[in-house]
């Protein structure tokens, strides 16, 4: 991988533009010539590569998903330089972040105990032609899978119908986006994961944003989801039912 470097003059000042759009004015004492440009290019490349490396402890990403989905994601993540380890139904293993495909609505809270202790969790799932990526969960106070669903029900003009449909077998059909839809989903997952690995400024927004993709029209949208206190238990560890 290289970094494009352009060298030119601005009002008589030697100027460098790096591949990421940053401009640098060189002092008159810096000299000129191809050797100078090459040296600056190498230094900028090293800086950008250092900035792209994950923070310590955030290198390994786990994946719990059916084999066809894992097979589709692995080569793309590898090309992007993200270390992806496929786990099994018993758990994610030793990873910093778990990428979890919830095959059924009942699985959406399966790993809610991990954030704040063992690993962050990034959950995604399908509903018919729709694909959702839940907010990234780093701490126990972040929105859970059930909180995301409650927010959706509260905002839906067809809440009763949505809730009833999620209890039908159709809500647990195989997750199989194809072509561009899968590319868009993969790009979204990588965007969130790399933001977490580098602790980017965009990370806060990813912890409060539900992403929705219509795989037929390829229309994508973002929806804010804020955490809220859970209802009091009703004995035997039960929680209050959804409204």
PDB file of C-alpha atoms in Angstrom:
ATOM      1  CA  UNK A   1       0.000   0.000   0.000  1.00  0.00           C
ATOM      2  CA  UNK A   2       1.338   3.429  -0.925  1.00  0.00           C
ATOM      3  CA  UNK A   3       0.420   7.004  -0.113  1.00  0.00           C
ATOM      4  CA  UNK A   4      -0.038   9.365  -3.032  1.00  0.00           C
ATOM      5  CA  UNK A   5       2.087  12.497  -2.675  1.00  0.00           C
ATOM      6  CA  UNK A   6       1.807  15.624  -4.793  1.00  0.00           C
ATOM      7  CA  UNK A   7       4.535  18.273  -4.709  1.00  0.00           C
ATOM      8  CA  UNK A   8       3.825  21.788  -6.019  1.00  0.00           C
ATOM      9  CA  UNK A   9       4.341  25.493  -5.290  1.00  0.00           C
ATOM     10  CA  UNK A  10       1.840  27.855  -3.677  1.00  0.00           C
ATOM     11  CA  UNK A  11       2.879  31.507  -3.885  1.00  0.00           C
ATOM     12  CA  UNK A  12       6.495  30.412  -4.127  1.00  0.00           C
ATOM     13  CA  UNK A  13       6.262  28.000  -1.180  1.00  0.00           C
ATOM     14  CA  UNK A  14       7.028  24.324  -1.645  1.00  0.00           C
ATOM     15  CA  UNK A  15       3.861  22.418  -0.727  1.00  0.00           C
ATOM     16  CA  UNK A  16       3.057  18.750  -0.249  1.00  0.00           C
ATOM     17  CA  UNK A  17      -0.382  17.132  -0.416  1.00  0.00           C
ATOM     18  CA  UNK A  18      -0.680  13.673   1.140  1.00  0.00           C
ATOM     19  CA  UNK A  19      -3.065  10.979  -0.010  1.00  0.00           C
ATOM     20  CA  UNK A  20      -5.517  11.662   2.832  1.00  0.00           C
ATOM     21  CA  UNK A  21      -5.933  15.311   1.803  1.00  0.00           C
ATOM     22  CA  UNK A  22      -3.566  16.985   4.287  1.00  0.00           C
ATOM     23  CA  UNK A  23      -1.337  19.843   3.068  1.00  0.00           C
ATOM     24  CA  UNK A  24       2.172  20.668   4.320  1.00  0.00           C
ATOM     25  CA  UNK A  25       4.283  23.741   3.602  1.00  0.00           C
ATOM     26  CA  UNK A  26       8.023  23.035   3.543  1.00  0.00           C
ATOM     27  CA  UNK A  27      10.450  25.565   4.994  1.00  0.00           C
ATOM     28  CA  UNK A  28      12.861  27.110   2.473  1.00  0.00           C
ATOM     29  CA  UNK A  29      15.751  25.274   4.142  1.00  0.00           C
ATOM     30  CA  UNK A  30      14.173  21.887   3.376  1.00  0.00           C
ATOM     31  CA  UNK A  31      15.505  21.858  -0.160  1.00  0.00           C
ATOM     32  CA  UNK A  32      13.743  20.219  -3.081  1.00  0.00           C
ATOM     33  CA  UNK A  33      13.872  17.328  -5.477  1.00  0.00           C
ATOM     34  CA  UNK A  34      12.621  13.759  -5.753  1.00  0.00           C
ATOM     35  CA  UNK A  35      14.611  12.543  -2.752  1.00  0.00           C
ATOM     36  CA  UNK A  36      12.808  15.037  -0.524  1.00  0.00           C
ATOM     37  CA  UNK A  37       9.388  14.017  -1.834  1.00  0.00           C
ATOM     38  CA  UNK A  38      10.260  10.331  -1.385  1.00  0.00           C
ATOM     39  CA  UNK A  39      11.411  10.916   2.181  1.00  0.00           C
ATOM     40  CA  UNK A  40       8.246  12.799   3.081  1.00  0.00           C
ATOM     41  CA  UNK A  41       6.118  10.168   1.359  1.00  0.00           C
ATOM     42  CA  UNK A  42       7.723   7.418   3.441  1.00  0.00           C
ATOM     43  CA  UNK A  43       7.235   9.368   6.670  1.00  0.00           C
ATOM     44  CA  UNK A  44       3.573  10.096   5.917  1.00  0.00           C
ATOM     45  CA  UNK A  45       2.962   6.463   5.023  1.00  0.00           C
ATOM     46  CA  UNK A  46       4.444   5.340   8.342  1.00  0.00           C
ATOM     47  CA  UNK A  47       2.254   7.822  10.220  1.00  0.00           C
ATOM     48  CA  UNK A  48      -0.902   6.670   8.459  1.00  0.00           C
ATOM     49  CA  UNK A  49      -0.087   3.001   8.998  1.00  0.00           C
ATOM     50  CA  UNK A  50       0.525   3.659  12.691  1.00  0.00           C
ATOM     51  CA  UNK A  51      -2.832   5.437  12.933  1.00  0.00           C
ATOM     52  CA  UNK A  52      -4.574   2.472  11.301  1.00  0.00           C
ATOM     53  CA  UNK A  53      -3.293  -0.088  13.810  1.00  0.00           C
ATOM     54  CA  UNK A  54      -5.708  -1.273  16.506  1.00  0.00           C
ATOM     55  CA  UNK A  55      -5.130  -0.163  20.065  1.00  0.00           C
ATOM     56  CA  UNK A  56      -3.652  -2.763  22.392  1.00  0.00           C
ATOM     57  CA  UNK A  57      -6.280  -5.314  23.362  1.00  0.00           C
ATOM     58  CA  UNK A  58      -8.528  -4.466  20.421  1.00  0.00           C
ATOM     59  CA  UNK A  59      -6.850  -6.572  17.746  1.00  0.00           C
ATOM     60  CA  UNK A  60      -9.019  -9.706  17.796  1.00  0.00           C
ATOM     61  CA  UNK A  61     -12.604  -9.791  16.590  1.00  0.00           C
ATOM     62  CA  UNK A  62     -14.795 -12.828  17.210  1.00  0.00           C
ATOM     63  CA  UNK A  63     -17.663 -13.931  14.987  1.00  0.00           C
ATOM     64  CA  UNK A  64     -20.630 -16.097  15.909  1.00  0.00           C
ATOM     65  CA  UNK A  65     -22.623 -16.732  12.737  1.00  0.00           C
ATOM     66  CA  UNK A  66     -23.699 -19.599  10.458  1.00  0.00           C
ATOM     67  CA  UNK A  67     -20.960 -20.969   8.200  1.00  0.00           C
ATOM     68  CA  UNK A  68     -22.168 -19.341   4.933  1.00  0.00           C
ATOM     69  CA  UNK A  69     -22.114 -15.879   6.500  1.00  0.00           C
ATOM     70  CA  UNK A  70     -18.730 -16.498   8.126  1.00  0.00           C
ATOM     71  CA  UNK A  71     -17.325 -17.690   4.786  1.00  0.00           C
ATOM     72  CA  UNK A  72     -18.515 -14.486   3.105  1.00  0.00           C
ATOM     73  CA  UNK A  73     -17.095 -12.164   5.768  1.00  0.00           C
ATOM     74  CA  UNK A  74     -13.717 -13.783   6.445  1.00  0.00           C
ATOM     75  CA  UNK A  75     -11.904 -12.894   3.189  1.00  0.00           C
ATOM     76  CA  UNK A  76     -13.197  -9.317   3.183  1.00  0.00           C
ATOM     77  CA  UNK A  77     -12.156  -8.727   6.784  1.00  0.00           C
ATOM     78  CA  UNK A  78      -8.755 -10.278   6.053  1.00  0.00           C
ATOM     79  CA  UNK A  79      -8.274  -7.946   3.081  1.00  0.00           C
ATOM     80  CA  UNK A  80      -9.149  -5.003   5.333  1.00  0.00           C
ATOM     81  CA  UNK A  81      -6.527  -6.101   7.856  1.00  0.00           C
ATOM     82  CA  UNK A  82      -9.053  -7.097  10.535  1.00  0.00           C
ATOM     83  CA  UNK A  83      -8.273 -10.295  12.444  1.00  0.00           C
ATOM     84  CA  UNK A  84     -11.545 -12.250  12.531  1.00  0.00           C
ATOM     85  CA  UNK A  85     -11.872 -15.457  14.558  1.00  0.00           C
ATOM     86  CA  UNK A  86     -14.919 -17.656  14.049  1.00  0.00           C
ATOM     87  CA  UNK A  87     -16.373 -18.897  17.344  1.00  0.00           C
ATOM     88  CA  UNK A  88     -19.030 -21.492  18.062  1.00  0.00           C
ATOM     89  CA  UNK A  89     -22.316 -21.740  19.932  1.00  0.00           C
ATOM     90  CA  UNK A  90     -20.517 -22.119  23.252  1.00  0.00           C
ATOM     91  CA  UNK A  91     -19.103 -18.620  23.215  1.00  0.00           C
ATOM     92  CA  UNK A  92     -16.851 -16.090  21.484  1.00  0.00           C
ATOM     93  CA  UNK A  93     -13.507 -17.172  22.942  1.00  0.00           C
ATOM     94  CA  UNK A  94     -10.841 -14.632  23.895  1.00  0.00           C
ATOM     95  CA  UNK A  95     -11.641 -11.574  21.779  1.00  0.00           C
ATOM     96  CA  UNK A  96     -11.999  -7.850  22.303  1.00  0.00           C
ATOM     97  CA  UNK A  97     -15.209  -7.529  20.308  1.00  0.00           C
ATOM     98  CA  UNK A  98     -17.808 -10.108  19.340  1.00  0.00           C
ATOM     99  CA  UNK A  99     -19.636  -9.797  16.027  1.00  0.00           C
ATOM    100  CA  UNK A 100     -22.886 -11.702  16.474  1.00  0.00           C
ATOM    101  CA  UNK A 101     -25.456 -12.650  13.855  1.00  0.00           C
ATOM    102  CA  UNK A 102     -28.673 -13.177  15.823  1.00  0.00           C
ATOM    103  CA  UNK A 103     -30.475 -15.865  13.841  1.00  0.00           C
ATOM    104  CA  UNK A 104     -33.768 -15.381  15.705  1.00  0.00           C
ATOM    105  CA  UNK A 105     -35.333 -12.519  17.680  1.00  0.00           C
ATOM    106  CA  UNK A 106     -34.863 -14.559  20.865  1.00  0.00           C
ATOM    107  CA  UNK A 107     -31.059 -14.550  20.341  1.00  0.00           C
ATOM    108  CA  UNK A 108     -30.672 -10.779  20.269  1.00  0.00           C
ATOM    109  CA  UNK A 109     -29.829 -10.589  23.960  1.00  0.00           C
ATOM    110  CA  UNK A 110     -27.735 -13.730  24.008  1.00  0.00           C
ATOM    111  CA  UNK A 111     -24.409 -12.018  24.740  1.00  0.00           C
ATOM    112  CA  UNK A 112     -25.667  -9.020  26.708  1.00  0.00           C
ATOM    113  CA  UNK A 113     -23.503  -9.983  29.717  1.00  0.00           C
ATOM    114  CA  UNK A 114     -20.229  -9.495  27.797  1.00  0.00           C
ATOM    115  CA  UNK A 115     -19.991  -5.670  27.493  1.00  0.00           C
ATOM    116  CA  UNK A 116     -18.089  -3.997  30.296  1.00  0.00           C
ATOM    117  CA  UNK A 117     -16.199  -7.143  31.177  1.00  0.00           C
ATOM    118  CA  UNK A 118     -15.159  -9.708  28.610  1.00  0.00           C
ATOM    119  CA  UNK A 119     -15.873  -8.092  25.242  1.00  0.00           C
ATOM    120  CA  UNK A 120     -17.791  -5.482  23.303  1.00  0.00           C
ATOM    121  CA  UNK A 121     -20.699  -6.776  21.203  1.00  0.00           C
ATOM    122  CA  UNK A 122     -21.859  -5.757  17.734  1.00  0.00           C
ATOM    123  CA  UNK A 123     -25.105  -7.475  16.770  1.00  0.00           C
ATOM    124  CA  UNK A 124     -26.716  -7.753  13.345  1.00  0.00           C
ATOM    125  CA  UNK A 125     -29.728  -9.652  12.007  1.00  0.00           C
ATOM    126  CA  UNK A 126     -32.261  -9.867   9.224  1.00  0.00           C
ATOM    127  CA  UNK A 127     -36.022  -9.407   9.051  1.00  0.00           C
ATOM    128  CA  UNK A 128     -37.257 -10.426   5.616  1.00  0.00           C
ATOM    129  CA  UNK A 129     -35.608  -8.091   3.082  1.00  0.00           C
ATOM    130  CA  UNK A 130     -34.357  -5.838   5.885  1.00  0.00           C
ATOM    131  CA  UNK A 131     -30.994  -5.994   7.642  1.00  0.00           C
ATOM    132  CA  UNK A 132     -30.264  -4.268  10.944  1.00  0.00           C
ATOM    133  CA  UNK A 133     -27.013  -3.477  12.747  1.00  0.00           C
ATOM    134  CA  UNK A 134     -27.650  -2.634  16.393  1.00  0.00           C
ATOM    135  CA  UNK A 135     -25.702   0.022  18.304  1.00  0.00           C
ATOM    136  CA  UNK A 136     -22.264  -1.132  19.401  1.00  0.00           C
ATOM    137  CA  UNK A 137     -22.364  -2.228  23.030  1.00  0.00           C
ATOM    138  CA  UNK A 138     -19.229  -1.459  25.057  1.00  0.00           C
ATOM    139  CA  UNK A 139     -20.697  -1.081  28.541  1.00  0.00           C
ATOM    140  CA  UNK A 140     -23.678  -2.566  30.392  1.00  0.00           C
ATOM    141  CA  UNK A 141     -25.367   0.849  30.164  1.00  0.00           C
ATOM    142  CA  UNK A 142     -25.397   0.757  26.339  1.00  0.00           C
ATOM    143  CA  UNK A 143     -28.662  -0.196  24.575  1.00  0.00           C
ATOM    144  CA  UNK A 144     -29.400  -3.932  24.685  1.00  0.00           C
ATOM    145  CA  UNK A 145     -31.115  -5.952  21.996  1.00  0.00           C
ATOM    146  CA  UNK A 146     -34.438  -5.761  23.814  1.00  0.00           C
ATOM    147  CA  UNK A 147     -34.094  -2.004  24.288  1.00  0.00           C
ATOM    148  CA  UNK A 148     -33.551  -1.587  20.562  1.00  0.00           C
ATOM    149  CA  UNK A 149     -36.711  -3.591  19.916  1.00  0.00           C
ATOM    150  CA  UNK A 150     -38.691  -1.553  22.446  1.00  0.00           C
ATOM    151  CA  UNK A 151     -37.593   1.669  20.756  1.00  0.00           C
ATOM    152  CA  UNK A 152     -38.637   0.277  17.379  1.00  0.00           C
ATOM    153  CA  UNK A 153     -42.024  -0.769  18.717  1.00  0.00           C
ATOM    154  CA  UNK A 154     -42.538   2.638  20.306  1.00  0.00           C
ATOM    155  CA  UNK A 155     -41.775   4.379  17.008  1.00  0.00           C
ATOM    156  CA  UNK A 156     -43.709   1.996  14.750  1.00  0.00           C
ATOM    157  CA  UNK A 157     -47.232   2.740  13.473  1.00  0.00           C
ATOM    158  CA  UNK A 158     -47.697  -1.053  13.313  1.00  0.00           C
ATOM    159  CA  UNK A 159     -46.200  -2.061  16.656  1.00  0.00           C
ATOM    160  CA  UNK A 160     -48.705  -4.838  17.373  1.00  0.00           C
ATOM    161  CA  UNK A 161     -48.196  -6.343  13.929  1.00  0.00           C
ATOM    162  CA  UNK A 162     -44.394  -6.165  14.179  1.00  0.00           C
ATOM    163  CA  UNK A 163     -44.379  -7.769  17.595  1.00  0.00           C
ATOM    164  CA  UNK A 164     -46.686 -10.577  16.435  1.00  0.00           C
ATOM    165  CA  UNK A 165     -44.641 -11.176  13.256  1.00  0.00           C
ATOM    166  CA  UNK A 166     -41.427 -11.521  15.266  1.00  0.00           C
ATOM    167  CA  UNK A 167     -43.016 -14.514  16.997  1.00  0.00           C
ATOM    168  CA  UNK A 168     -43.659 -16.315  13.689  1.00  0.00           C
ATOM    169  CA  UNK A 169     -41.250 -18.741  11.941  1.00  0.00           C
ATOM    170  CA  UNK A 170     -40.787 -16.189   9.144  1.00  0.00           C
ATOM    171  CA  UNK A 171     -38.757 -14.007  11.526  1.00  0.00           C
ATOM    172  CA  UNK A 172     -36.142 -16.769  11.832  1.00  0.00           C
ATOM    173  CA  UNK A 173     -35.488 -17.441   8.144  1.00  0.00           C
ATOM    174  CA  UNK A 174     -31.913 -17.861   6.907  1.00  0.00           C
ATOM    175  CA  UNK A 175     -29.853 -14.675   6.734  1.00  0.00           C
ATOM    176  CA  UNK A 176     -28.559 -14.431   3.182  1.00  0.00           C
ATOM    177  CA  UNK A 177     -27.959 -10.933   1.722  1.00  0.00           C
ATOM    178  CA  UNK A 178     -26.366 -11.101  -1.710  1.00  0.00           C
ATOM    179  CA  UNK A 179     -24.265  -8.917  -3.986  1.00  0.00           C
ATOM    180  CA  UNK A 180     -24.218  -5.200  -3.278  1.00  0.00           C
ATOM    181  CA  UNK A 181     -26.436  -5.598  -0.206  1.00  0.00           C
ATOM    182  CA  UNK A 182     -23.833  -7.854   1.405  1.00  0.00           C
ATOM    183  CA  UNK A 183     -21.107  -5.395   0.420  1.00  0.00           C
ATOM    184  CA  UNK A 184     -22.981  -2.529   2.098  1.00  0.00           C
ATOM    185  CA  UNK A 185     -23.531  -4.562   5.250  1.00  0.00           C
ATOM    186  CA  UNK A 186     -19.881  -5.614   5.389  1.00  0.00           C
ATOM    187  CA  UNK A 187     -18.764  -2.014   4.921  1.00  0.00           C
ATOM    188  CA  UNK A 188     -20.984  -0.925   7.808  1.00  0.00           C
ATOM    189  CA  UNK A 189     -19.619  -3.626  10.099  1.00  0.00           C
ATOM    190  CA  UNK A 190     -16.025  -2.755   9.205  1.00  0.00           C
ATOM    191  CA  UNK A 191     -16.673   0.959   9.724  1.00  0.00           C
ATOM    192  CA  UNK A 192     -17.898   0.357  13.273  1.00  0.00           C
ATOM    193  CA  UNK A 193     -15.223  -2.201  14.123  1.00  0.00           C
ATOM    194  CA  UNK A 194     -12.311  -0.069  12.909  1.00  0.00           C
ATOM    195  CA  UNK A 195     -13.728   2.943  14.786  1.00  0.00           C
ATOM    196  CA  UNK A 196     -13.703   0.819  17.942  1.00  0.00           C
ATOM    197  CA  UNK A 197     -10.218  -0.552  17.284  1.00  0.00           C
ATOM    198  CA  UNK A 198      -8.778   2.961  16.902  1.00  0.00           C
ATOM    199  CA  UNK A 199     -11.076   4.717  19.397  1.00  0.00           C
ATOM    200  CA  UNK A 200     -12.114   7.121  16.631  1.00  0.00           C
ATOM    201  CA  UNK A 201     -14.268  10.212  17.330  1.00  0.00           C
ATOM    202  CA  UNK A 202     -17.178   8.512  15.523  1.00  0.00           C
ATOM    203  CA  UNK A 203     -17.297   5.739  18.139  1.00  0.00           C
ATOM    204  CA  UNK A 204     -19.779   7.559  20.396  1.00  0.00           C
ATOM    205  CA  UNK A 205     -22.326   7.817  17.579  1.00  0.00           C
ATOM    206  CA  UNK A 206     -21.999   4.120  16.737  1.00  0.00           C
ATOM    207  CA  UNK A 207     -22.991   3.279  20.334  1.00  0.00           C
ATOM    208  CA  UNK A 208     -26.312   5.093  19.889  1.00  0.00           C
ATOM    209  CA  UNK A 209     -27.238   4.327  16.270  1.00  0.00           C
ATOM    210  CA  UNK A 210     -29.377   1.573  14.752  1.00  0.00           C
ATOM    211  CA  UNK A 211     -28.550   1.021  11.068  1.00  0.00           C
ATOM    212  CA  UNK A 212     -31.208  -0.335   8.687  1.00  0.00           C
ATOM    213  CA  UNK A 213     -30.713  -1.578   5.120  1.00  0.00           C
ATOM    214  CA  UNK A 214     -33.391  -2.590   2.637  1.00  0.00           C
ATOM    215  CA  UNK A 215     -31.573  -5.261   0.628  1.00  0.00           C
ATOM    216  CA  UNK A 216     -34.003  -4.894  -2.285  1.00  0.00           C
ATOM    217  CA  UNK A 217     -33.851  -1.119  -2.804  1.00  0.00           C
ATOM    218  CA  UNK A 218     -30.401  -0.712  -1.142  1.00  0.00           C
ATOM    219  CA  UNK A 219     -31.805   2.213   0.870  1.00  0.00           C
ATOM    220  CA  UNK A 220     -29.943   2.616   4.165  1.00  0.00           C
ATOM    221  CA  UNK A 221     -30.969   4.734   7.147  1.00  0.00           C
ATOM    222  CA  UNK A 222     -29.782   5.498  10.674  1.00  0.00           C
ATOM    223  CA  UNK A 223     -31.959   5.788  13.773  1.00  0.00           C
ATOM    224  CA  UNK A 224     -30.933   7.043  17.238  1.00  0.00           C
ATOM    225  CA  UNK A 225     -31.388   4.624  20.136  1.00  0.00           C
ATOM    226  CA  UNK A 226     -30.753   5.797  23.691  1.00  0.00           C
ATOM    227  CA  UNK A 227     -30.429   3.433  26.654  1.00  0.00           C
ATOM    228  CA  UNK A 228     -32.962   3.565  29.457  1.00  0.00           C
ATOM    229  CA  UNK A 229     -33.342   1.963  32.892  1.00  0.00           C
ATOM    230  CA  UNK A 230     -34.712  -1.567  32.770  1.00  0.00           C
ATOM    231  CA  UNK A 231     -38.095  -2.241  34.416  1.00  0.00           C
ATOM    232  CA  UNK A 232     -38.032  -3.638  37.918  1.00  0.00           C
ATOM    233  CA  UNK A 233     -37.991  -7.409  38.207  1.00  0.00           C
ATOM    234  CA  UNK A 234     -41.270  -9.216  38.887  1.00  0.00           C
ATOM    235  CA  UNK A 235     -39.855 -11.975  41.056  1.00  0.00           C
ATOM    236  CA  UNK A 236     -38.066 -15.126  39.911  1.00  0.00           C
ATOM    237  CA  UNK A 237     -35.792 -12.840  37.903  1.00  0.00           C
ATOM    238  CA  UNK A 238     -38.556 -11.965  35.438  1.00  0.00           C
ATOM    239  CA  UNK A 239     -38.768  -8.560  33.830  1.00  0.00           C
ATOM    240  CA  UNK A 240     -41.829  -6.556  32.958  1.00  0.00           C
ATOM    241  CA  UNK A 241     -43.231  -7.509  29.547  1.00  0.00           C
ATOM    242  CA  UNK A 242     -42.843  -5.321  26.501  1.00  0.00           C
ATOM    243  CA  UNK A 243     -45.481  -2.578  26.321  1.00  0.00           C
TER     244      UNK A 243
END
